[in-house]
Amino acid sequence: MLNAEKRKTILLLIPIVLVLAGYVLYPTIATLFESFKKNGIFTLDNYHDFFGSKAPANFEALWNSVYISVLSVFFSALIGIPLAYIFNRYDFPGRQFFSNIAIMPIVLPSLVGVMAFMFLYGEAGLVPNAIKDLFNLSKVPFSVGGISGILVVHAYTMYPYFYMTTSSALNNIDPSLEEAAYNLGSNKFKVFWKVTFPLLTPGLVAAALLVFMVSMASFSAPFLLAGGYRVLSLQIYFSKINGDLEMAATQSVILSAVSISFLLFMRWYQSRKDYRMASKGIGAHRSEVNNPVLKWFMVTIGIVAMIILLLPHVTLLMLSLVPEGSWTWQTYPQAFSFENFRLLFDNPNIWEPVKNSLIMTCIACIGVFFFGIITSYALVKRSFIGKNLLDILVMIPWALPATVVGMNLILAFNKPTPFSFGQVLVGTFWILPLAYFIRFIPLVVRSTTAVLEQMDDSLEEAAQNLGAKWFYTFRRVVIPIIMPGVLSGTLLAFVQAIGEFPTSVLLYTLSNRPISIEIMNQLRMFNMGQAAAYGMIQVGLISIVMFIAYRFFGVKTENTL
Amino acid sequence: MLDRHAYGDQLPFIRKWGCCFMSTVNLSNITKAFGSVTAVKDLDILIKEGEFFTFLGPSGCGKTTTLRMIAGFYFPTKGKVKFNDRDMTSVSPEKRNTGMVFQNYALFPHMTVFENVAFGLKVRKVNKAGIKEKVGEVLKKVRLDQYIDRQVSQLSGGQQQRVALARALVIEPDILLLDEPLSNLDAKLRDEMRAEILRLQREYGITTIYVTHDQVEALTMSDRIAVFNAGQCQQIGTPTEIYNKPVNDFVAKFIGETNLLPVTFKEHINSQSLFHAPDIEQSIFVNHTELNIADYNEDDQLYMSVRPETVRIDEAKISGNNVFTGEVSLVQFTGEAVHTFVKINDQLTIKTTDLNHGPSTYLKEGTEVNVQLPEDQIRVIPEVKG
Ligand SMILES: Nc1ncnc2c1ncn2[C@@H]1O[C@H](COP(=O)(O)OP(=O)(O)OP(=O)(O)O)[C@@H](O)[C@H]1O
Ligand SMILES: [Mg+2]
């Protein structure tokens, strides 16, 4: 019996280990190797170049990346925490509606979001120009671009991390703790700083680290907005485009080192004993706002927030209705029609990227779905030597910036390998679905693991005791129970894969170019309308999938982050 | 032991559910070690066909471990598990045909009551009609037939427990295994469920192993009890044997209340033995019978145990042996009974228990009283080894 168990574990581990070794570990090592190579010789020269005076741009880019990330954390927190506090602690008209709107940024893929921001607040943006015309100013009063642009986009797209962690932490705080503090004579201000805030800290620190990592890795915003401003993730792309793979590898290693050290710090922080609530079954408690001035003030905040949050979506929709060539030198678009959407379905050339994105996303999602299930199962329910190592391996793609994952794949599969069945994968169709698959493994594993850990071991034992063989138990008991977790992970993978840009831009070919790449191309040709229409398609697909997931499988978007 | 033939009217049912779903369980010389921790040591137990057998012991003494070895979830480090004469030691759990009721019930949360109960039958490839009939029948037995289509999360604790029981029974197991199935329930429901489990067990006549650390549960339900301590089985016997003839001080203390005091053997006088109790500097007379004196070795530390309900207490003088004088230090009223604690000296306070006979019979604290430890009620036992 013992041997049968061991055999099952081993059978389960073989595919997991093969996939992780071949597509995660080996590419990472390939990059590491490349970074120590110069003209075919093993050397530290590349690192010398990176930090040395020969290429000051690199060091500057590293510094800029860190600087932007720190500021992004600050601004995201500044928006996310108060908003979460207001929407979760006070009851006022429309509260539920506003709090649903608050997570809208996540349906906007990063590239599309950046594009919308450009058209809204950029030099030629609608908002600055509208203000200029309204007040008859000679110049636009403000415009975002360069570093301010990047920061605004980051704050917009990343504040939901703070919003969601704060909301869930607030809802988990036992109201009696705060009531006890009031009872002991503290005022509102003291209660917040001495009781509520300390209880929120663990979640906030986790959110801060997450935002930091995501901004370090951010690619789309600098890509479209940076101008001459250098950040590390973009430098990797330029090095690759210039054909300097060795420098690209070195930059990747350094960017990864920063990201991974933050990840490790986060793990260490979370493993410390924090003060979880001992009591259970507490609902949120909200103070009803009775003071009419305050009440309408809150409602105003809600409405303003809603407008700001939805403006990019609206802009995108509007732009997508602008036919090609109809909006050139004018401040505002002149004509609207469904031309761009009609072309999508009539012109096979324009339809193709959509088809590519759908096919590649589906392949990747099917992959992560199955791989996520067996990997989480092995990690949670089986014991074997080297489990920690496997756990780390699974999470590597999550810690690595997307650009680095792309570089890893280029360096690993620009030559025939056993893992690619002796083929060169770079330049083929399969490299992109593979990249998506690898990038989104951790999403499914994480959400599935969370559910599996809740599942009592005795359920499997009960099935076995009733005479069910392992596979039957797995199929009939384990899978149905963990399905919500698997689905919400896969849903998130779908959402991200449809809008994926950083690895796509490194790996695409003409024949498998996904929507994001085509958006970039259309922008280059100043065909804003078509680009926006593509963006709308992405948003539409994401919304449809989210709706289906919520409606038929009860998977909530909020739970997926 | 309850007379099984009193349930003769249920026999057709038993026959219908299969003649052969009874089995003996033979654990021979079982040891289970987890790394350096020995959870169960040198266990030898033979459980008879149709018997209600209880593992009783304090937390962490190895009851669950033993049960899981019988179910096949653990593999003994040493020794053999046999059902009837079949060696099951290395048979995997799904082939053992045991029905287990888990402490937390382990009901499948994504299935209805019907689906939960039908699970084992589906695995056994029973046809649809057969499943429907058997599930209906067993749910009627546990009185849950009107809940058949409920989701299990919508049931109360007691109902969930009955679903778990039905799910285990419906597969006609050779052995029913119950791991503290009542520990999550409130006192009243517990009482009801005890009766329910016993009724079903008698009805099905199935060999049952029941794990508990509740002594009342063990005494009221079992045919026989095995008392565990620290991975070792201390004593196996019927409830009356365990209570009246404990083999050592651990069993005497763990089951029921008792007054224990260290003694040493002095001499035999006629049909009695004389023991010296250093705590009270007196001799104690004990009848020299198998009931009153347990087996012990020369070098064992001995104790005398006397149950509180057998101690005589009186304000007036008591004639005979083993009479001591003391002062009432505490009177405890529990409803049906009254406990009176009598302080003999600084080392020794004797607890006595009487049924409640009204306020006029309660003694006052501080009263001087005589207590007698009847020589036919004392039991001399050795100290537990190891
Ligand atoms: N899987 C395991 N690994 C290591 N030690 C274990 C394991 N299972 C049980 N033990 C140890 O074996 C001993 C007996 O455990 P067991 O669960 O059998 O106790 P129990 O009598 O059922 O107690 P309780 O009444 O608390 O359920 C304990 O000391 C426990 O810590
Ligand atoms: Mg136990």
Short mmCIF file of N, CA, C and O in Angstrom, two decimals, chain A residues 1-2 456 458-459 461-470 472 476-477 480-481, chain B residues 68 72-73 93-94 98-100 102 104 106-111 119 123-124 167:
data_model
loop_
_atom_site.label_atom_id
_atom_site.label_comp_id
_atom_site.label_asym_id
_atom_site.label_seq_id
_atom_site.Cartn_x
_atom_site.Cartn_y
_atom_site.Cartn_z
N MET A 1 0.83 -1.21 0.00
CA MET A 1 0.00 0.00 0.00
C MET A 1 0.86 1.25 0.00
O MET A 1 0.67 2.19 -0.75
N LEU A 2 1.89 1.20 0.84
CA LEU A 2 2.81 2.33 0.92
C LEU A 2 3.45 2.56 -0.44
O LEU A 2 3.57 3.68 -0.92
N ASP A 456 -10.57 19.18 3.70
CA ASP A 456 -10.11 18.25 4.73
C ASP A 456 -9.60 16.95 4.10
O ASP A 456 -10.22 16.42 3.19
N SER A 458 -9.80 14.19 5.28
CA SER A 458 -10.69 13.07 5.58
C SER A 458 -11.71 12.85 4.47
O SER A 458 -12.28 11.77 4.37
N LEU A 459 -11.94 13.86 3.61
CA LEU A 459 -12.88 13.64 2.50
C LEU A 459 -12.35 12.58 1.55
O LEU A 459 -13.07 11.68 1.12
N GLU A 461 -10.18 10.36 2.32
CA GLU A 461 -10.15 9.09 3.04
C GLU A 461 -11.52 8.45 3.08
O GLU A 461 -11.66 7.24 2.96
N ALA A 462 -12.54 9.31 3.26
CA ALA A 462 -13.90 8.78 3.32
C ALA A 462 -14.24 8.09 2.00
O ALA A 462 -14.81 6.99 1.99
N ALA A 463 -13.88 8.72 0.89
CA ALA A 463 -14.18 8.12 -0.41
C ALA A 463 -13.46 6.79 -0.56
O ALA A 463 -14.02 5.79 -1.03
N GLN A 464 -12.20 6.80 -0.13
CA GLN A 464 -11.40 5.58 -0.24
C GLN A 464 -12.00 4.49 0.64
O GLN A 464 -12.10 3.33 0.25
N ASN A 465 -12.40 4.90 1.82
CA ASN A 465 -13.00 3.95 2.75
C ASN A 465 -14.28 3.34 2.17
O ASN A 465 -14.61 2.20 2.44
N LEU A 466 -14.97 4.12 1.35
CA LEU A 466 -16.20 3.59 0.74
C LEU A 466 -15.88 2.76 -0.50
O LEU A 466 -16.80 2.34 -1.20
N GLY A 467 -14.61 2.58 -0.78
CA GLY A 467 -14.25 1.65 -1.84
C GLY A 467 -13.80 2.31 -3.13
O GLY A 467 -13.56 1.62 -4.11
N ALA A 468 -13.69 3.64 -3.14
CA ALA A 468 -13.32 4.31 -4.39
C ALA A 468 -11.81 4.27 -4.60
O ALA A 468 -11.05 4.49 -3.67
N LYS A 469 -11.42 3.99 -5.84
CA LYS A 469 -10.00 4.02 -6.17
C LYS A 469 -9.54 5.47 -6.26
O LYS A 469 -10.36 6.38 -6.32
N TRP A 470 -8.21 5.64 -6.32
CA TRP A 470 -7.68 6.99 -6.26
C TRP A 470 -8.23 7.89 -7.37
O TRP A 470 -8.67 8.99 -7.11
N TYR A 472 -10.91 7.67 -9.18
CA TYR A 472 -12.34 7.94 -9.02
C TYR A 472 -12.54 9.03 -7.96
O TYR A 472 -13.30 9.98 -8.16
N ARG A 476 -14.29 12.52 -8.71
CA ARG A 476 -15.62 12.76 -8.18
C ARG A 476 -15.65 13.58 -6.91
O ARG A 476 -16.67 14.19 -6.58
N VAL A 477 -14.57 13.58 -6.18
CA VAL A 477 -14.59 14.31 -4.92
C VAL A 477 -13.66 15.52 -4.97
O VAL A 477 -14.08 16.65 -4.74
N PRO A 480 -14.46 18.33 -8.12
CA PRO A 480 -15.62 19.22 -7.94
C PRO A 480 -15.43 20.22 -6.81
O PRO A 480 -15.88 21.34 -6.91
N ILE A 481 -14.73 19.80 -5.76
CA ILE A 481 -14.58 20.71 -4.63
C ILE A 481 -13.61 21.84 -4.95
O ILE A 481 -13.82 22.98 -4.55
N ARG B 68 -7.21 3.87 12.38
CA ARG B 68 -6.77 4.12 11.00
C ARG B 68 -5.94 2.97 10.45
O ARG B 68 -5.90 2.75 9.25
N GLY B 72 -6.94 1.00 7.19
CA GLY B 72 -5.93 0.90 6.14
C GLY B 72 -5.27 2.21 5.78
O GLY B 72 -4.52 2.27 4.81
N PHE B 73 -5.54 3.27 6.54
CA PHE B 73 -4.92 4.55 6.21
C PHE B 73 -3.50 4.64 6.75
O PHE B 73 -2.70 5.41 6.26
N PRO B 93 -6.97 0.67 1.53
CA PRO B 93 -8.21 0.99 2.24
C PRO B 93 -9.47 0.71 1.42
O PRO B 93 -10.47 0.25 1.97
N GLU B 94 -9.42 0.98 0.11
CA GLU B 94 -10.66 0.83 -0.67
C GLU B 94 -11.05 -0.62 -0.86
O GLU B 94 -12.15 -0.92 -1.28
N THR B 98 -14.56 -1.61 4.99
CA THR B 98 -14.92 -1.11 6.30
C THR B 98 -15.73 0.15 6.08
O THR B 98 -15.56 0.83 5.09
N GLY B 99 -16.65 0.44 7.00
CA GLY B 99 -17.39 1.69 6.90
C GLY B 99 -16.95 2.60 8.02
O GLY B 99 -17.04 2.25 9.19
N MET B 100 -16.42 3.75 7.65
CA MET B 100 -15.88 4.61 8.69
C MET B 100 -16.73 5.87 8.82
O MET B 100 -17.10 6.48 7.83
N PHE B 102 -16.23 9.49 10.19
CA PHE B 102 -15.14 10.34 10.64
C PHE B 102 -15.60 11.30 11.71
O PHE B 102 -16.78 11.64 11.81
N ASN B 104 -15.22 14.41 11.90
CA ASN B 104 -15.89 15.60 11.34
C ASN B 104 -16.88 15.19 10.24
O ASN B 104 -17.26 16.01 9.42
N ALA B 106 -16.82 14.16 7.40
CA ALA B 106 -16.27 14.10 6.05
C ALA B 106 -17.34 13.85 5.00
O ALA B 106 -17.16 13.05 4.09
N LEU B 107 -18.45 14.56 5.11
CA LEU B 107 -19.46 14.46 4.05
C LEU B 107 -18.98 15.26 2.85
O LEU B 107 -18.33 16.29 3.01
N PHE B 108 -19.30 14.77 1.65
CA PHE B 108 -18.86 15.48 0.45
C PHE B 108 -19.71 16.73 0.28
O PHE B 108 -20.92 16.63 0.04
N PRO B 109 -19.10 17.90 0.38
CA PRO B 109 -19.91 19.12 0.46
C PRO B 109 -20.63 19.46 -0.84
O PRO B 109 -21.57 20.22 -0.83
N HIS B 110 -20.15 18.90 -1.95
CA HIS B 110 -20.75 19.26 -3.23
C HIS B 110 -21.86 18.30 -3.63
O HIS B 110 -22.35 18.35 -4.74
N MET B 111 -22.23 17.39 -2.73
CA MET B 111 -23.26 16.41 -3.08
C MET B 111 -24.45 16.52 -2.13
O MET B 111 -24.33 17.00 -1.01
N PHE B 119 -22.68 7.17 -2.86
CA PHE B 119 -21.30 7.16 -3.36
C PHE B 119 -20.68 5.76 -3.37
O PHE B 119 -20.19 5.28 -4.37
N VAL B 123 -19.61 3.23 -6.57
CA VAL B 123 -18.28 2.66 -6.73
C VAL B 123 -18.38 1.15 -6.90
O VAL B 123 -17.63 0.55 -7.66
N ARG B 124 -19.35 0.56 -6.21
CA ARG B 124 -19.50 -0.89 -6.30
C ARG B 124 -20.34 -1.30 -7.50
O ARG B 124 -20.77 -2.44 -7.61
N ARG B 167 -24.17 6.54 5.22
CA ARG B 167 -23.23 6.34 4.12
C ARG B 167 -22.29 5.17 4.42
O ARG B 167 -21.92 4.41 3.54
#
